[in-house]
Amino acid sequence: MPSHRPSSHRPIGTNRRKLPTATWVGIVVTLVLALIALASGGVWSMLLMTALVVLITAVYGLLFRRTTWLRLPRKRSAAALGAGLAFVVLLGSGSAFGAAHPSSPAADQPAAMAASPAPTKTPHAAATPTPTPTPTVTTKLVTETARIPFESTTVENDTLAQGTTTVTTKGVRGVQTTTYRVTITDGKETRRQQVLQEVTTPPVAQVTSVGTYVAPAPAPAPAPAPAVPDGGGATALCVDGSLSYAAHHQGACSHHGGVAQFYK
């Protein structure tokens, strides 16, 4: 009768061991730090952070011979191997991160200056800021002239007929000269200051004459002499209308106001 040996196989799932809580905590913390590094610096930053966490954990297990969340054997050789691998990964990821993220020009400037005494300007180099130019300021004297209006006066003239006018002196406008000191900055006038103002040509007043002369009334025509009476015996007509029969002009009408007209 065949003997029945106990089976050496165990039911599926009996060899599985649950990971301790410390291991899960370490994995979660490492993943969180790796994701933060990925978001801030990219893939190489994530690898750099992961390698750093693994290296610190392996060194801790190597020094104190304790089982860490990495579940490495307690032997120093195994812990040293894990720490070495983590260190190699750390160096590699650090070099790759540095190549992908070069340092700023300000940080590399001292080293570049020490290596090259006369740095050359490359097309990709940052442009040197252009210094602010100093404004050009000049001053000059500017002279301007302006017309001065003349005054008008009126005078009476008794040699001109009343109601007539004539310009006896023609008016002339004068000239006023003003001098300014002008400040010019970069080709534009920025200030104007008066230095001198004077009347270089005085105005001449205009004189108009108004006539006031009134002509006298004409003298009335003398009355015609009356006819000589008595056949012309009278020699003169007196002012009072009487007749004079004097033989000579002298003494005629002496008592009648004088002679108005001689007949003979």
Coordinates of C-alpha atoms in Angstrom, one line a residue:
M1 CA 0.0 0.0 0.0
P2 CA 1.6 3.2 -1.0
S3 CA 2.7 5.4 1.7
H4 CA 1.4 8.9 1.8
R5 CA 4.0 11.5 2.5
P6 CA 2.9 14.7 3.8
S7 CA 3.0 17.3 1.0
S8 CA 5.8 19.9 1.2
H9 CA 3.7 22.4 -0.6
R10 CA 1.8 25.0 1.4
P11 CA -1.3 26.7 0.3
I12 CA -0.8 29.7 -2.0
G13 CA -0.4 32.9 -0.1
T14 CA 0.9 31.3 3.2
N15 CA 4.6 32.6 2.5
R16 CA 3.6 36.2 1.9
R17 CA 4.6 38.5 4.6
K18 CA 3.1 41.8 5.3
L19 CA 5.5 44.8 5.1
P20 CA 5.9 46.5 8.4
T21 CA 4.5 49.9 9.1
A22 CA 7.9 51.6 9.1
T23 CA 8.6 50.4 5.6
W24 CA 5.3 51.8 4.3
V25 CA 6.1 55.1 6.1
G26 CA 9.5 55.3 4.5
I27 CA 8.1 54.5 1.0
V28 CA 5.4 57.1 1.3
V29 CA 7.8 59.8 2.6
T30 CA 10.3 59.0 -0.2
L31 CA 7.5 59.2 -2.8
V32 CA 6.3 62.5 -1.4
L33 CA 9.8 64.0 -1.5
A34 CA 10.4 62.6 -5.0
L35 CA 7.2 64.2 -6.3
I36 CA 8.0 67.5 -4.8
A37 CA 11.5 67.4 -6.4
L38 CA 9.9 66.3 -9.7
A39 CA 7.5 69.3 -9.6
S40 CA 10.3 71.8 -8.8
G41 CA 13.3 70.5 -10.8
G42 CA 12.3 67.7 -13.1
V43 CA 13.2 64.0 -13.4
W44 CA 16.9 64.4 -12.4
S45 CA 15.8 66.3 -9.3
M46 CA 13.5 63.5 -8.4
L47 CA 16.2 60.9 -8.8
L48 CA 18.6 63.0 -6.8
M49 CA 16.1 63.3 -3.9
T50 CA 15.4 59.6 -3.9
A51 CA 19.1 58.6 -3.9
L52 CA 19.7 61.0 -1.0
V53 CA 17.0 59.5 1.1
V54 CA 18.2 55.9 0.3
L55 CA 21.8 56.9 1.1
I56 CA 20.9 58.4 4.5
T57 CA 18.8 55.4 5.4
A58 CA 21.6 52.9 4.3
V59 CA 24.3 54.8 6.2
Y60 CA 22.1 54.8 9.3
G61 CA 21.6 51.0 9.1
L62 CA 25.4 50.5 8.5
L63 CA 26.4 52.5 11.5
F64 CA 23.9 51.2 14.0
R65 CA 23.3 47.7 12.5
R66 CA 19.6 48.1 12.5
T67 CA 17.0 47.1 10.0
T68 CA 15.6 50.2 8.4
W69 CA 12.5 50.6 6.3
L70 CA 14.6 49.5 3.3
R71 CA 14.6 46.0 4.8
L72 CA 18.3 45.6 4.1
P73 CA 20.2 42.7 5.9
R74 CA 21.9 43.7 9.1
K75 CA 25.3 42.6 7.8
R76 CA 27.6 45.5 7.3
S77 CA 28.6 44.3 3.9
A78 CA 25.0 44.4 2.6
A79 CA 24.4 47.8 4.2
A80 CA 27.6 49.1 2.8
L81 CA 26.7 47.8 -0.7
G82 CA 23.3 49.6 -0.5
A83 CA 24.9 52.8 0.7
G84 CA 27.5 52.6 -2.2
L85 CA 24.8 52.1 -4.8
A86 CA 22.8 55.0 -3.4
F87 CA 25.9 57.2 -3.4
V88 CA 26.6 56.3 -7.0
V89 CA 23.1 57.1 -8.0
L90 CA 23.3 60.3 -6.0
L91 CA 26.4 61.4 -7.9
G92 CA 25.0 60.5 -11.3
S93 CA 21.7 62.3 -10.8
G94 CA 23.5 65.3 -9.3
S95 CA 25.8 65.6 -12.4
A96 CA 22.8 65.2 -14.7
F97 CA 20.8 67.8 -12.7
G98 CA 23.7 70.3 -12.9
A99 CA 24.0 69.8 -16.7
A100 CA 20.3 70.3 -17.2
H101 CA 20.2 73.4 -14.9
P102 CA 23.4 75.4 -15.4
S103 CA 24.2 77.9 -12.7
S104 CA 23.4 81.6 -13.2
P105 CA 26.0 83.9 -14.9
A106 CA 26.5 85.9 -11.8
A107 CA 27.7 82.8 -9.8
D108 CA 30.0 81.7 -12.6
Q109 CA 31.4 85.1 -13.3
P110 CA 34.4 85.0 -10.9
A111 CA 35.5 81.6 -12.2
A112 CA 35.1 82.7 -15.8
M113 CA 37.1 85.9 -15.1
A114 CA 39.9 83.9 -13.4
A115 CA 40.1 81.5 -16.3
S116 CA 40.0 84.1 -19.1
P117 CA 41.7 87.5 -18.6
A118 CA 39.9 89.0 -21.6
P119 CA 36.4 87.6 -22.0
T120 CA 34.9 87.8 -25.4
K121 CA 31.4 88.9 -26.1
T122 CA 29.2 86.0 -27.5
P123 CA 25.9 86.5 -29.3
H124 CA 24.1 84.9 -26.4
A125 CA 25.7 87.0 -23.7
A126 CA 23.6 89.3 -21.7
A127 CA 23.7 92.9 -23.1
T128 CA 25.4 95.5 -21.0
P129 CA 23.0 98.2 -20.0
T130 CA 23.6 101.4 -21.9
P131 CA 24.5 104.3 -19.5
T132 CA 22.2 107.3 -19.5
P133 CA 23.7 110.0 -21.7
T134 CA 24.5 113.3 -20.1
P135 CA 22.3 116.1 -21.5
T136 CA 23.9 118.8 -23.6
V137 CA 23.1 122.3 -22.3
T138 CA 23.9 125.5 -24.1
T139 CA 22.9 129.2 -23.7
K140 CA 22.6 132.0 -26.2
L141 CA 21.3 135.6 -26.4
V142 CA 18.3 136.2 -28.6
T143 CA 17.1 139.7 -29.6
E144 CA 13.4 140.4 -30.5
T145 CA 11.9 143.6 -31.8
A146 CA 8.3 144.9 -31.4
R147 CA 6.5 147.9 -32.9
I148 CA 5.4 150.8 -30.6
P149 CA 2.2 152.5 -31.9
F150 CA 2.3 156.3 -32.2
E151 CA 0.0 158.8 -30.6
S152 CA -2.3 161.3 -32.4
T153 CA -2.8 164.9 -31.5
T154 CA -5.0 167.7 -32.9
V155 CA -4.1 171.5 -33.0
E156 CA -6.1 174.5 -34.2
N157 CA -4.8 176.5 -37.1
D158 CA -6.3 180.0 -37.7
T159 CA -4.8 180.1 -41.2
L160 CA -7.0 177.3 -42.4
A161 CA -10.6 177.7 -43.2
Q162 CA -13.0 176.5 -40.6
G163 CA -14.1 172.9 -41.1
T164 CA -11.0 171.8 -42.9
T165 CA -8.3 169.4 -41.5
T166 CA -4.8 168.5 -42.7
V167 CA -2.0 166.2 -41.3
T168 CA 0.9 168.5 -40.6
T169 CA 3.1 165.8 -39.1
K170 CA 2.8 162.2 -40.1
G171 CA 3.0 159.6 -37.3
V172 CA 5.8 157.0 -37.2
R173 CA 5.8 153.9 -35.1
G174 CA 8.7 153.2 -32.8
V175 CA 10.7 150.1 -32.2
Q176 CA 11.2 148.3 -28.8
T177 CA 14.1 145.8 -28.6
T178 CA 14.1 143.0 -26.0
T179 CA 17.1 140.7 -25.3
Y180 CA 16.6 137.2 -23.8
R181 CA 19.1 134.6 -22.4
V182 CA 17.8 131.3 -23.8
T183 CA 18.8 127.9 -22.4
I184 CA 18.8 124.9 -24.8
T185 CA 18.9 121.3 -23.6
D186 CA 19.5 118.6 -26.2
G187 CA 18.4 120.9 -29.0
K188 CA 15.2 122.1 -27.3
E189 CA 14.5 125.4 -25.6
T190 CA 14.0 124.8 -21.9
R191 CA 14.3 128.3 -20.4
R192 CA 14.0 132.0 -21.5
Q193 CA 15.1 134.9 -19.2
Q194 CA 14.7 138.6 -20.1
V195 CA 18.1 140.4 -19.9
L196 CA 17.4 143.9 -21.4
Q197 CA 14.5 145.9 -22.8
E198 CA 14.9 149.3 -24.4
V199 CA 13.2 151.6 -26.9
T200 CA 15.7 151.8 -29.8
T201 CA 13.5 154.0 -32.0
P202 CA 11.0 156.3 -30.2
P203 CA 7.6 156.8 -32.0
V204 CA 6.7 160.1 -33.6
A205 CA 3.2 161.5 -32.8
Q206 CA 0.9 162.4 -35.6
V207 CA -0.3 166.0 -35.6
T208 CA -3.6 167.0 -37.4
S209 CA -4.4 170.7 -37.8
V210 CA -8.0 171.9 -37.7
G211 CA -8.8 175.2 -39.4
T212 CA -10.6 178.0 -37.5
Y213 CA -10.4 180.9 -39.9
V214 CA -13.7 182.6 -40.7
A215 CA -13.6 185.1 -43.7
P216 CA -15.2 188.5 -42.9
A217 CA -18.5 189.5 -44.6
P218 CA -18.0 191.5 -47.8
A219 CA -18.4 195.4 -47.4
P220 CA -21.7 196.7 -48.8
A221 CA -21.5 198.5 -52.2
P222 CA -21.6 202.3 -51.9
A223 CA -24.9 203.9 -52.8
P224 CA -25.0 205.6 -56.2
A225 CA -24.5 209.4 -56.1
P226 CA -27.6 211.3 -56.6
A227 CA -27.8 213.5 -59.6
V228 CA -26.2 216.8 -59.2
P229 CA -29.0 219.4 -58.9
D230 CA -29.1 222.9 -60.3
G231 CA -27.3 221.9 -63.5
G232 CA -24.3 220.7 -61.7
G233 CA -23.4 223.6 -59.5
A234 CA -22.6 221.5 -56.4
T235 CA -19.0 220.3 -56.1
A236 CA -19.4 217.6 -53.5
L237 CA -22.0 215.4 -51.7
C238 CA -21.6 215.5 -47.9
V239 CA -22.0 212.5 -45.6
D240 CA -25.3 213.8 -44.1
G241 CA -26.7 214.1 -47.7
S242 CA -26.3 217.8 -48.1
L243 CA -24.4 219.4 -51.0
S244 CA -21.3 221.5 -51.0
Y245 CA -20.6 224.3 -53.4
A246 CA -17.1 224.9 -52.3
A247 CA -14.8 225.9 -55.0
H248 CA -12.0 223.7 -53.7
H249 CA -12.0 220.2 -52.2
Q250 CA -10.3 221.5 -49.1
G251 CA -12.9 222.5 -46.5
A252 CA -15.8 221.1 -48.4
C253 CA -18.5 219.6 -46.1
S254 CA -16.4 220.5 -43.1
H255 CA -19.5 221.0 -41.0
H256 CA -21.6 218.1 -42.5
G257 CA -19.6 215.0 -41.4
G258 CA -17.1 215.0 -44.3
V259 CA -17.3 214.4 -48.0
A260 CA -19.1 211.3 -49.3
Q261 CA -18.4 212.0 -53.0
F262 CA -16.9 214.8 -55.1
Y263 CA -18.7 215.8 -58.2
K264 CA -16.0 217.9 -59.6

